[in-house]
PDB file of C-alpha atoms in Angstrom:
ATOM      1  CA  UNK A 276     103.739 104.917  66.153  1.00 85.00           C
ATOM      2  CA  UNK A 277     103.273 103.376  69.439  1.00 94.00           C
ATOM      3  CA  UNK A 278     102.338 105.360  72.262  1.00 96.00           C
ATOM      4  CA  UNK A 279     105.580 106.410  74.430  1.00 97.00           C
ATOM      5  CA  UNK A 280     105.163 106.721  78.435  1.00 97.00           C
ATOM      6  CA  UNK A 281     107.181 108.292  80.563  1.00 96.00           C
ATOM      7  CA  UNK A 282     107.471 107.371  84.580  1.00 96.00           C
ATOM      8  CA  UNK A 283     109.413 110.373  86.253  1.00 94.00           C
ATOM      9  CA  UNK A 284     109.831 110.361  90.177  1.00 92.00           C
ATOM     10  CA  UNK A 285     112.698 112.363  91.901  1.00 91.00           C
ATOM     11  CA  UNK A 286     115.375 109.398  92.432  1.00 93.00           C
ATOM     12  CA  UNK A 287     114.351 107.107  89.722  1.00 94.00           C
ATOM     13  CA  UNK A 288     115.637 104.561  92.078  1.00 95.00           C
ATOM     14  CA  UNK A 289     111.711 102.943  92.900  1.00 94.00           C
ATOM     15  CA  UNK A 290     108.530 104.138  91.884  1.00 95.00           C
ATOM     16  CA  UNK A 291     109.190 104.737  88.273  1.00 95.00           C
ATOM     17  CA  UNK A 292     111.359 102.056  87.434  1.00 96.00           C
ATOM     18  CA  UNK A 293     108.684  99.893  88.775  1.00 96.00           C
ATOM     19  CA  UNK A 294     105.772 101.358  87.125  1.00 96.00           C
ATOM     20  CA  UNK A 295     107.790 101.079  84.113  1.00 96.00           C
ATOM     21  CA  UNK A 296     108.782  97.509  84.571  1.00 96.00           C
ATOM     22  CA  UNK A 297     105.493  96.608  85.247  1.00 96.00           C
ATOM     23  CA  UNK A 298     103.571  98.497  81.693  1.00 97.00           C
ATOM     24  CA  UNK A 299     106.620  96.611  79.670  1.00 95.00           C
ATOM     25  CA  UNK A 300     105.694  93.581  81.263  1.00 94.00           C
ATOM     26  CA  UNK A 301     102.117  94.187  80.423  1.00 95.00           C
ATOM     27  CA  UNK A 302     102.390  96.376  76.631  1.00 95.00           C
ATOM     28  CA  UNK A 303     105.359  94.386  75.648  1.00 93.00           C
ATOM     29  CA  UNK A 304     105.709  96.091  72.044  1.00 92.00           C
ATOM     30  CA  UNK A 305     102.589  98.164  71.899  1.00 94.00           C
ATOM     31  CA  UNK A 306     104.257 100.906  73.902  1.00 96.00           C
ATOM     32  CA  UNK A 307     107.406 102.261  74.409  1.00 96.00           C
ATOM     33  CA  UNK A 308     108.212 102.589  77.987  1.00 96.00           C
ATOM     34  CA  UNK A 309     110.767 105.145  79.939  1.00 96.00           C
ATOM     35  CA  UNK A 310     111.754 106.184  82.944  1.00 95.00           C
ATOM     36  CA  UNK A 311     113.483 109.088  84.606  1.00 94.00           C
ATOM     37  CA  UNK A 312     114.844 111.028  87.890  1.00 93.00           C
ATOM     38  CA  UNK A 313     114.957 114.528  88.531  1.00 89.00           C
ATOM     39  CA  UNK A 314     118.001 113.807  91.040  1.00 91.00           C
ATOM     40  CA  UNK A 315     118.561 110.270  90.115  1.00 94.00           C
ATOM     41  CA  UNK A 316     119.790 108.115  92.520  1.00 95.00           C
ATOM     42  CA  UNK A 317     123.448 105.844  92.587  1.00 96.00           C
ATOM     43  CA  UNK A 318     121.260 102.657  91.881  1.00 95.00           C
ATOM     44  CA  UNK A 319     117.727 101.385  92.073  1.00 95.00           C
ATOM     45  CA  UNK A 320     116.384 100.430  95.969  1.00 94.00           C
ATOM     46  CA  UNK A 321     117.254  96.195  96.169  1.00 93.00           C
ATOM     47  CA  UNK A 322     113.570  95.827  97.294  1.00 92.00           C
ATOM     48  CA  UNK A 323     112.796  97.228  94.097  1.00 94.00           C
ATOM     49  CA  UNK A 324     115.078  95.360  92.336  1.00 93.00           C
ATOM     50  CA  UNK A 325     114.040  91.979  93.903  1.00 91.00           C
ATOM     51  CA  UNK A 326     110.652  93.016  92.390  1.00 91.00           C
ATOM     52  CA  UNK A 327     112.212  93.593  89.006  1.00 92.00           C
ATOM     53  CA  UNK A 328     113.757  90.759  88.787  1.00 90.00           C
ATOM     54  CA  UNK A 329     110.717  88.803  88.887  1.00 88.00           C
ATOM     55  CA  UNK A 330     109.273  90.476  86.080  1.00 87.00           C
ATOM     56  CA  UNK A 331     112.553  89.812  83.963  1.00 84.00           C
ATOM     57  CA  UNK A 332     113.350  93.063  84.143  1.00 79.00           C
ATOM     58  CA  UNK A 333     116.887  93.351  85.334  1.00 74.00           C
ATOM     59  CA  UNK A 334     118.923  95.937  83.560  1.00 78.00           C
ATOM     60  CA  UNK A 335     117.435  99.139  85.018  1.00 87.00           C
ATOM     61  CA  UNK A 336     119.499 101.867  86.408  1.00 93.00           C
ATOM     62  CA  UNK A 337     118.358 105.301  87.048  1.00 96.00           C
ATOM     63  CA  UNK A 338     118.669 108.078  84.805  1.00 95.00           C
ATOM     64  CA  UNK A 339     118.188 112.136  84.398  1.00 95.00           C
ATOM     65  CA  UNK A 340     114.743 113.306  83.478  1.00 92.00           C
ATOM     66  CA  UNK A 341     115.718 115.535  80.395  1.00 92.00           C
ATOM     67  CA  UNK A 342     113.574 117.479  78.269  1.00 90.00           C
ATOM     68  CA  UNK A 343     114.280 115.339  75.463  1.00 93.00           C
ATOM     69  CA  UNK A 344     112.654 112.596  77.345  1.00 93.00           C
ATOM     70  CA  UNK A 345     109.667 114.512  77.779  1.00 92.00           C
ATOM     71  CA  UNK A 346     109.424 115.793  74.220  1.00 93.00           C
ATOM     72  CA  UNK A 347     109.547 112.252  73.158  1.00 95.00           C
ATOM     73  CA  UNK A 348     106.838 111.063  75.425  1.00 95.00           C
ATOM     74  CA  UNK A 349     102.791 110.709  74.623  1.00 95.00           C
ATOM     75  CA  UNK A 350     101.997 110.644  78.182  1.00 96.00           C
ATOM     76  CA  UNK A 351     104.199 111.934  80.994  1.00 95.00           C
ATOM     77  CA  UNK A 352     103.514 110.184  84.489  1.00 95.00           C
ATOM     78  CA  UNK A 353     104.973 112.286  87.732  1.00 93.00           C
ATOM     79  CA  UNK A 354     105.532 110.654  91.053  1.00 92.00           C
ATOM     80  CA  UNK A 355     106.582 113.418  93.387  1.00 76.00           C
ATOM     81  CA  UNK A 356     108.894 114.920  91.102  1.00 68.00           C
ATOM     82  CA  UNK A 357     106.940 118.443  92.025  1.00 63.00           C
ATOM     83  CA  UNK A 358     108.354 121.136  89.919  1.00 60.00           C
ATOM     84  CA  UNK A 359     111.231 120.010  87.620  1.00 67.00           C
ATOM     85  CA  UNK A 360     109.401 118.308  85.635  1.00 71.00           C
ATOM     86  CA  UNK A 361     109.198 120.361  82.637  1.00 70.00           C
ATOM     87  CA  UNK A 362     105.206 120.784  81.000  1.00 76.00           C
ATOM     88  CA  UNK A 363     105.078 120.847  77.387  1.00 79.00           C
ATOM     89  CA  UNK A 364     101.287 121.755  75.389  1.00 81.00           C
ATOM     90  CA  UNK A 365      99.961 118.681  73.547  1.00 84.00           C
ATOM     91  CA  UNK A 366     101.439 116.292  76.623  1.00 90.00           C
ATOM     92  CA  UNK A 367      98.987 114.112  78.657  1.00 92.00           C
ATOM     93  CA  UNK A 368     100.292 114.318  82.103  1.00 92.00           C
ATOM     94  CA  UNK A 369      99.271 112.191  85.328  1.00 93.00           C
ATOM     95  CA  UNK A 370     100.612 113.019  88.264  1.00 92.00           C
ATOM     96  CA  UNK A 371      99.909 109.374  90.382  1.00 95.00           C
ATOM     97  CA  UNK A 372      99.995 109.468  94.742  1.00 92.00           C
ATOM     98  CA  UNK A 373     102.325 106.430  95.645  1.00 92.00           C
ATOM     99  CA  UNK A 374     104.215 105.455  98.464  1.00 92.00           C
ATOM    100  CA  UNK A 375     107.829 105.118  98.537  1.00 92.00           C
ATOM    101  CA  UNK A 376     109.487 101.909  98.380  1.00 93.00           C
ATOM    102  CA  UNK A 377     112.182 103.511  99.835  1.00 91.00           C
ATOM    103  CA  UNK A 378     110.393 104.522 103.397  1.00 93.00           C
ATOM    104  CA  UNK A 379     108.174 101.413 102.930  1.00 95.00           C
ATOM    105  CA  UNK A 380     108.371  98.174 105.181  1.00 95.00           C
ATOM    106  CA  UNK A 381     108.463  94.858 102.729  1.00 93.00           C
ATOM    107  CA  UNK A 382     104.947  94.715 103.468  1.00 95.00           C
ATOM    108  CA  UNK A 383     104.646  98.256 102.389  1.00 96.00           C
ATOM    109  CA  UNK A 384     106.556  97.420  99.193  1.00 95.00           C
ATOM    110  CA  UNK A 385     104.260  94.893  97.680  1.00 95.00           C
ATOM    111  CA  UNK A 386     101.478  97.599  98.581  1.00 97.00           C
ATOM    112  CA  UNK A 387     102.811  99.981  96.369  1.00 96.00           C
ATOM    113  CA  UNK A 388     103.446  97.520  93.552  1.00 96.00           C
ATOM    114  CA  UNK A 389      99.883  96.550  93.937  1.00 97.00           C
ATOM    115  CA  UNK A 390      98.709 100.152  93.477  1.00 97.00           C
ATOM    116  CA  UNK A 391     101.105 100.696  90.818  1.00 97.00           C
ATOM    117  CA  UNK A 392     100.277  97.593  89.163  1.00 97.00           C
ATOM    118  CA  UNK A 393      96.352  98.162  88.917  1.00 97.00           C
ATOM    119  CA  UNK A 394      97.066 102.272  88.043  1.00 98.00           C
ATOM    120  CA  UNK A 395      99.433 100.743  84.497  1.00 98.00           C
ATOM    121  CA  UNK A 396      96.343  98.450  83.871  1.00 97.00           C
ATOM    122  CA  UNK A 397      94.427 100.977  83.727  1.00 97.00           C
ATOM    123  CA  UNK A 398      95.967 103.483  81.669  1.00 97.00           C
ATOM    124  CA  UNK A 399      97.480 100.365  78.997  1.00 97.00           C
ATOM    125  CA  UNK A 400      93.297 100.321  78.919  1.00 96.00           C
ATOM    126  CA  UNK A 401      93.343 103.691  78.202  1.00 94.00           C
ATOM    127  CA  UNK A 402      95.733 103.451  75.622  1.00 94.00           C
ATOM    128  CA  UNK A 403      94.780  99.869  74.022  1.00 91.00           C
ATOM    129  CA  UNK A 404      91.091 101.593  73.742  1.00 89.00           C
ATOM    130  CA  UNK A 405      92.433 104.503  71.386  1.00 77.00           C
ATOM    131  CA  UNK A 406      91.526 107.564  73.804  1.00 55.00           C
ATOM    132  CA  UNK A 407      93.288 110.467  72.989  1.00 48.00           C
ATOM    133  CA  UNK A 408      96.529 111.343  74.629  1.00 48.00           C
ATOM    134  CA  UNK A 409      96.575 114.952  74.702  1.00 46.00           C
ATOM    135  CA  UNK A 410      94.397 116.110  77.978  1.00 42.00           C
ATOM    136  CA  UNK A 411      96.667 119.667  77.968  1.00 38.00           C
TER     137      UNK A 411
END
């Protein structure tokens, strides 16, 4: 089966929706892509959104990390979620530094796209190249 990713941050209203816009824009089929909150916000940030929208992906909304979610997932990708995120054996976890699009100016923004961006390339390398998924 395709690898499944999961992009967890604590509103789901920035960073992971646009980590996870951006490794569907790049995977397309070859893996499946979530994302998740564990407080998830009202709606997803309109900078955010503006940036989604240029990748064509428009229907995002943010939704409850649950540990069905994270049983489902190959690789589980944390973005300041700290503690709620539930750790399950046989998981490969990241837990990835980025900015907040929320505190960020628009310059700011397209920073943390940018490091977003080139941190998906490099694990859809990972995963395109057949490494193993488990690292716990």
């Amino acid at each position: 089966h395709p690898p499944q990713v999961l992009f967890v941050c604590v509103a789901n209203a920035g960073r992971s929706q646009l980590a996870a816009a951006l490794l569907r824009h790049y995977a397309g089929d070859a893996v499946v892509v979530r994302s998740a909150g564990s407080a998830p916000a009202d709606d997803v940030q309109a900078a955010v959104r503006a940036i989604l929208a240029d990748l064509a992906d428009d229907s995002a909304y943010p939704k409850p990390l649950t540990d069905d979610a994270v049983r489902a997932a190959d690789v589980i990708i944390t973005m300041g979620c700290g503690d709620t995120c539930p750790i399950l054996p046989g998981k490969r976890y990241e837990d990835w530094t980025v900015g907040d699009p929320a505190l960020a100016s628009p310059d700011g923004v397209l920073a943390i796209r940018k490091a977003l961006e080139n941190r998906v390339r490099a694990l859809l390398a990972d995963l395109q190249a057949g490494q193993s998924l488990t690292t716990r």
